[in-house]
PDB file of C-alpha atoms in Angstrom:
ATOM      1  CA  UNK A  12       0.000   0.000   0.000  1.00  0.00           C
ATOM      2  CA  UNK A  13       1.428   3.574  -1.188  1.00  0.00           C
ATOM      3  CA  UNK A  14       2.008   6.028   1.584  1.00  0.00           C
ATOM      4  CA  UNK A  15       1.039   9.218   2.207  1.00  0.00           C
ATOM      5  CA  UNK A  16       4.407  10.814   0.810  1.00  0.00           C
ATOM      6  CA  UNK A  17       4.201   8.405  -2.438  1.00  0.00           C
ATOM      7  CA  UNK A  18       1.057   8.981  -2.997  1.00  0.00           C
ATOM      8  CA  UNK A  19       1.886  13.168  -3.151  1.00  0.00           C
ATOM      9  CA  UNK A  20       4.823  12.225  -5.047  1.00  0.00           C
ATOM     10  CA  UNK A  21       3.041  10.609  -7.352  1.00  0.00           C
ATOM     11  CA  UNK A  22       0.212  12.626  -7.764  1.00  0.00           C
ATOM     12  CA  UNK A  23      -2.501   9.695  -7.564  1.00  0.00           C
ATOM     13  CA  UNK A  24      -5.097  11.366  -5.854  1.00  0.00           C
ATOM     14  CA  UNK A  25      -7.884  10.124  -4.862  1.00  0.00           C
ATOM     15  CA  UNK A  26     -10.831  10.979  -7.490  1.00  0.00           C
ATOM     16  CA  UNK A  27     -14.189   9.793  -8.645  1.00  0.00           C
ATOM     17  CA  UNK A  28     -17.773   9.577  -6.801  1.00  0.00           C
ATOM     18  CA  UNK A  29     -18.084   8.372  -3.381  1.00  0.00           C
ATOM     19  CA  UNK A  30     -14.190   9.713  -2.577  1.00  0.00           C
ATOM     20  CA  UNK A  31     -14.761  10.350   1.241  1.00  0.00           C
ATOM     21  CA  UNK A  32     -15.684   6.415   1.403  1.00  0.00           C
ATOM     22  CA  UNK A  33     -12.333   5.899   0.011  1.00  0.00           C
ATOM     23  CA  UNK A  34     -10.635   8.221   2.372  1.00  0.00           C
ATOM     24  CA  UNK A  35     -12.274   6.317   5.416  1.00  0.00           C
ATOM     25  CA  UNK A  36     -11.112   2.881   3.877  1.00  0.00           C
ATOM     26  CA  UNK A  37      -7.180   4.545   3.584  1.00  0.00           C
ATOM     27  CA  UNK A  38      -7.052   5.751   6.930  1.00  0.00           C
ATOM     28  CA  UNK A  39      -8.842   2.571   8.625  1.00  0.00           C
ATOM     29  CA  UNK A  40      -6.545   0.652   6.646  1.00  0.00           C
ATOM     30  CA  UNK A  41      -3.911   2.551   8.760  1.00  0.00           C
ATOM     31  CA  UNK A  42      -5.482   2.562  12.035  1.00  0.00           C
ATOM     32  CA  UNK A  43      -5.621  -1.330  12.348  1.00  0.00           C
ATOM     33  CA  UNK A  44      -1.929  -1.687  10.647  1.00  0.00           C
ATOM     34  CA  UNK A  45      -0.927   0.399  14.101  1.00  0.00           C
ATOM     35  CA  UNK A  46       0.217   3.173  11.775  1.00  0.00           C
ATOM     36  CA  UNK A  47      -1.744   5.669  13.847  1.00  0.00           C
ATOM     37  CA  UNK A  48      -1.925   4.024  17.038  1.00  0.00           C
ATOM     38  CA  UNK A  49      -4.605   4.107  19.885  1.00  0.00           C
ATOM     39  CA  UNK A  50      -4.285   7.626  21.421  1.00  0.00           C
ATOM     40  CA  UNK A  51      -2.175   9.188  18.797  1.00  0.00           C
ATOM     41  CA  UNK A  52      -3.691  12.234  16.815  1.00  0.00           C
ATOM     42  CA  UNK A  53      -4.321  12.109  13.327  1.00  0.00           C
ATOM     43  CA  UNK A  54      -2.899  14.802  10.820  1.00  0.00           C
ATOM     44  CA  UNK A  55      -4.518  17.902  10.625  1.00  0.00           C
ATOM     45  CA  UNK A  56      -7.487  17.956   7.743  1.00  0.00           C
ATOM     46  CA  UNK A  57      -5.755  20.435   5.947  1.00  0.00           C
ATOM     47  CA  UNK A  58      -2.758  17.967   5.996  1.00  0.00           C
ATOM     48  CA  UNK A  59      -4.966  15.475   5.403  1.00  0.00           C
ATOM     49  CA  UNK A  60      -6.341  16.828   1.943  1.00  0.00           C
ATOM     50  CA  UNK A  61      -2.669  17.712   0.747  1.00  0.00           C
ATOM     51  CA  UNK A  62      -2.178  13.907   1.345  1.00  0.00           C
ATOM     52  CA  UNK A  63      -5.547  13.102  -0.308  1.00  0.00           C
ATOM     53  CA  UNK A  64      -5.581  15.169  -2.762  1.00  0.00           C
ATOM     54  CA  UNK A  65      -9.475  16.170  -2.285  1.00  0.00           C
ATOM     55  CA  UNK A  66     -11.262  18.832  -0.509  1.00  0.00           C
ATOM     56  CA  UNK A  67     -12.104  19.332   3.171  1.00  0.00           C
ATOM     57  CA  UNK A  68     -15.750  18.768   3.330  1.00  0.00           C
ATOM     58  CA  UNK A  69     -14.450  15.131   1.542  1.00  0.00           C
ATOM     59  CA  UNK A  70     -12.114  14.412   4.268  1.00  0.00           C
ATOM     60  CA  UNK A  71     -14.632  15.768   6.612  1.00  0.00           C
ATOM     61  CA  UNK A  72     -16.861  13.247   5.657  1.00  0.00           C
ATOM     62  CA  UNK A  73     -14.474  10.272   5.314  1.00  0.00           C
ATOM     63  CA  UNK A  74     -13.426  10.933   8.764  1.00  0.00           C
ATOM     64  CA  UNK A  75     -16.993  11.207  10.497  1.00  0.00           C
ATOM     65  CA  UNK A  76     -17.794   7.944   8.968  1.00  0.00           C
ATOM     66  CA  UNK A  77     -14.554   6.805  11.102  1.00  0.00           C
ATOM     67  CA  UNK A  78     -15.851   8.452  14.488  1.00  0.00           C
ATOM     68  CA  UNK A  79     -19.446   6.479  13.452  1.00  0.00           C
ATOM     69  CA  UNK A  80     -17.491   3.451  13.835  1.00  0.00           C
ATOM     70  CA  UNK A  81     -15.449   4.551  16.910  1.00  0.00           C
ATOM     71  CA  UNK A  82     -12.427   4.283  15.601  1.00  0.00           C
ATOM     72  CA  UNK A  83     -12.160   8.158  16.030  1.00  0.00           C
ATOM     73  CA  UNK A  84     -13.298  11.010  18.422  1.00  0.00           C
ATOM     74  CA  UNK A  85     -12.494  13.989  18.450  1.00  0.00           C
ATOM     75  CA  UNK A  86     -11.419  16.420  21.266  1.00  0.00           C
ATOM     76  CA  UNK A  87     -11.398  20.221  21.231  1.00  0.00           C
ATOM     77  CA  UNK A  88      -8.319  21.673  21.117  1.00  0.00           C
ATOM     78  CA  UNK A  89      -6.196  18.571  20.186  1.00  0.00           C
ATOM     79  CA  UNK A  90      -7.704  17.286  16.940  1.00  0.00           C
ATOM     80  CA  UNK A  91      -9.409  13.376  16.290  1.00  0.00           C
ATOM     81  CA  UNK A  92      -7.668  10.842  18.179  1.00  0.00           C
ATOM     82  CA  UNK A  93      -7.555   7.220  17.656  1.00  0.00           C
ATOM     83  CA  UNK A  94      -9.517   4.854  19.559  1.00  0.00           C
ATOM     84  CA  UNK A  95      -8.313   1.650  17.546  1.00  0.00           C
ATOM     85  CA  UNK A  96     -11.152  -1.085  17.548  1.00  0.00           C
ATOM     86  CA  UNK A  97     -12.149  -0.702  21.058  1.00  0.00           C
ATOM     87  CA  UNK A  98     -15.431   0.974  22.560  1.00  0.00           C
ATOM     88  CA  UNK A  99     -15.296   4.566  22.391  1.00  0.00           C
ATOM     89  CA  UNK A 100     -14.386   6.486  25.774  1.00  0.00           C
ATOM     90  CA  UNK A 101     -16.915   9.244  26.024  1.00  0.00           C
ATOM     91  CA  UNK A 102     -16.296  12.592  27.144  1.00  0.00           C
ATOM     92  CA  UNK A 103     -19.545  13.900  29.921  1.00  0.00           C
ATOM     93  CA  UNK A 104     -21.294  15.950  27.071  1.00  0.00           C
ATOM     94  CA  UNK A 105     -21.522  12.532  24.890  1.00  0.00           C
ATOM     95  CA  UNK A 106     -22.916  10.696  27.707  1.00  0.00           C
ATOM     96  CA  UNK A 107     -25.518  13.484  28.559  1.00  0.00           C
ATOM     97  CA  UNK A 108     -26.425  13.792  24.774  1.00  0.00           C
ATOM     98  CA  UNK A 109     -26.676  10.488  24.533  1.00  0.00           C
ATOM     99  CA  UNK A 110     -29.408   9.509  27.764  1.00  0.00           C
ATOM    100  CA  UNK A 111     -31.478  12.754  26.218  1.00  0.00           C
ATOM    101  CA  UNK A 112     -31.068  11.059  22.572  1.00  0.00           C
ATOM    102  CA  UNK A 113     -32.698   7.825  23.681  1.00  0.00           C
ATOM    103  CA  UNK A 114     -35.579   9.657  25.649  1.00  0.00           C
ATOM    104  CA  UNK A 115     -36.251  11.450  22.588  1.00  0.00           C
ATOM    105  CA  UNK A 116     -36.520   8.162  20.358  1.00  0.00           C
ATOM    106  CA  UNK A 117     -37.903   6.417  22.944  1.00  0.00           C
ATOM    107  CA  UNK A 118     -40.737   8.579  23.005  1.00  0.00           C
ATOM    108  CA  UNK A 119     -40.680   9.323  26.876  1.00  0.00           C
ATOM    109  CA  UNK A 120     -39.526  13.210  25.469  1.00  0.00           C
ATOM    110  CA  UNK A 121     -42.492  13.861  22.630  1.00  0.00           C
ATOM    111  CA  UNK A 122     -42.156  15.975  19.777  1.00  0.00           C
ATOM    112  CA  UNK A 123     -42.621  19.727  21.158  1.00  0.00           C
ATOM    113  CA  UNK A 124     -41.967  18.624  24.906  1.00  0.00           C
ATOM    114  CA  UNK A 125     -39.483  20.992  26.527  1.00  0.00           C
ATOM    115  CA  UNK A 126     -35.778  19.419  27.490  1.00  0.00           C
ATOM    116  CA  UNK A 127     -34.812  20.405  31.544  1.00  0.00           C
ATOM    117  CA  UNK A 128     -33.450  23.355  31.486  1.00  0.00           C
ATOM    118  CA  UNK A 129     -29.678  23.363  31.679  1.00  0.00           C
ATOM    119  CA  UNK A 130     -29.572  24.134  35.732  1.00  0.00           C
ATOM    120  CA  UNK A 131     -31.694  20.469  36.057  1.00  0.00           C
ATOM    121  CA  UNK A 132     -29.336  19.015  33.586  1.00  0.00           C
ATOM    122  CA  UNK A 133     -26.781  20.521  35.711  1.00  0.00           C
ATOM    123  CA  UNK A 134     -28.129  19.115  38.744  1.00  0.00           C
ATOM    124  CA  UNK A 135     -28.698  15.628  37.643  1.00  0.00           C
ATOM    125  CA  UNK A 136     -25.345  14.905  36.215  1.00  0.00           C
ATOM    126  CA  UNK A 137     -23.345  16.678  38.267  1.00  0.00           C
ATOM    127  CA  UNK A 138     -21.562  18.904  35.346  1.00  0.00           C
ATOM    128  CA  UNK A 139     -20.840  22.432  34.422  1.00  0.00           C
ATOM    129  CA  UNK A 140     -23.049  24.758  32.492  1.00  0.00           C
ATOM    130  CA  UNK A 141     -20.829  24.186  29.695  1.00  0.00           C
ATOM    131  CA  UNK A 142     -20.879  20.808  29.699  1.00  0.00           C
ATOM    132  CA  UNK A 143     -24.618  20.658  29.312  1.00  0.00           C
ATOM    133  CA  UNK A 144     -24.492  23.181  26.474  1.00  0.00           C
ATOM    134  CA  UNK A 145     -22.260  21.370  24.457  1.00  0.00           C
ATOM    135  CA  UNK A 146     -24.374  18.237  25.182  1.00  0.00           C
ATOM    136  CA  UNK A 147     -27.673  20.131  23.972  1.00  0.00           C
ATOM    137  CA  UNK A 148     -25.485  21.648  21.155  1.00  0.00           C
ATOM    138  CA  UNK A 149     -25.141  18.352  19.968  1.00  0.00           C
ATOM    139  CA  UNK A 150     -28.847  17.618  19.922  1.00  0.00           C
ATOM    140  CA  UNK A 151     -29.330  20.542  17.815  1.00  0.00           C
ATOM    141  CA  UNK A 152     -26.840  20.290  14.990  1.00  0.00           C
ATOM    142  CA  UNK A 153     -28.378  16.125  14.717  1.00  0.00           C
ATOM    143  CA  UNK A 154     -32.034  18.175  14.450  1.00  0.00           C
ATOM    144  CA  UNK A 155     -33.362  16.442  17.760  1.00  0.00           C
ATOM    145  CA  UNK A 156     -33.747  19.395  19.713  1.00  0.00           C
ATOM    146  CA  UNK A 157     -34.492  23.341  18.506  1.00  0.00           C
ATOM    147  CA  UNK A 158     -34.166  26.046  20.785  1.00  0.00           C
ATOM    148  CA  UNK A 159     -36.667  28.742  20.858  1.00  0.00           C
ATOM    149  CA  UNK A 160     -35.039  32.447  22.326  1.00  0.00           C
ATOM    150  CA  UNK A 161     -36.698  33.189  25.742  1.00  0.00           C
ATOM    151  CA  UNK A 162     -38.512  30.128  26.013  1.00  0.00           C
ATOM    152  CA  UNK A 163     -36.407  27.347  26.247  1.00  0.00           C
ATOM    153  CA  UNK A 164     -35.436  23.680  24.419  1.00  0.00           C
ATOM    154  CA  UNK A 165     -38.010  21.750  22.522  1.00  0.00           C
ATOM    155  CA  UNK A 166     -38.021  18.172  20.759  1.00  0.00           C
ATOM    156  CA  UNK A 167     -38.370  18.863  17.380  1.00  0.00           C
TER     157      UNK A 167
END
């Protein structure tokens, strides 16, 4: 299998539909030959697309479907780390997104019900305000939860 140097060297980028797929394959591929190993941070996406030879929303993608499988998470400040084949360690704000996800699909939190506000979240967890708003943040950008300005947060 080429490198990462050969394959700049070379110029055989990746191209073609469905590239990001391809980019996930590559970089698994590396992950369980121990070339990034568990822990370790991967390359930077802008390094990443130099290597590639594809945009950033490609590598984006390629690299979410990676975190999907929990081979990768990724930490503010530091970058995605490696996780290798093993269960994903979860940072609070997962966890908390997480128990509110399944209450949502569950159905015990309806469409239009309000979420606790972020002082019972708080509370219950045993977390900063911070922690909670990433957690809720989370909700949002996945659709589950919309926020309405004065009011509160509201299944969606």
């Amino acid at each position: 299998m080429p490198t990462a140097a050969d394959l700049v060297a070379t110029g055989r980028w990746l191209t073609g539909g469905r590239v990001y797929t391809r980019v996930a394959d590559r970089l698994r591929e590396r992950i369980r030959a121990g070339e990034f190993a568990p822990g370790e941070v991967l390359p930077s996406e802008a390094e990443l697309c130099r290597v590639f030879g594809v945009a950033r929303n490609t590598v984006r993608r390629g690299l979410a479907l990676l975190e999907e499988e929990g081979l990768l998470t990724t930490v503010p400040s530091k970058g995605r780390i490696v996780l290798g084949d093993g269960p994903a360690a979860s940072y609070r704000y997962q966890v908390i997104a997480a128990r509110l996800r399944a209450q949502i699909e569950c159905g015990e939190l309806v469409p239009g019900a309000a979420l606790p506000s972020e002082a019972e979240l708080q509370r219950q967890f045993g977390v900063s305000r911070t922690t909670v708003r990433q957690a809720l943040a989370v909700l949002e950008v996945e659709g589950l939860v919309v926020v309405e300005h004065g009011r509160g947060r509201f299944v969606r």
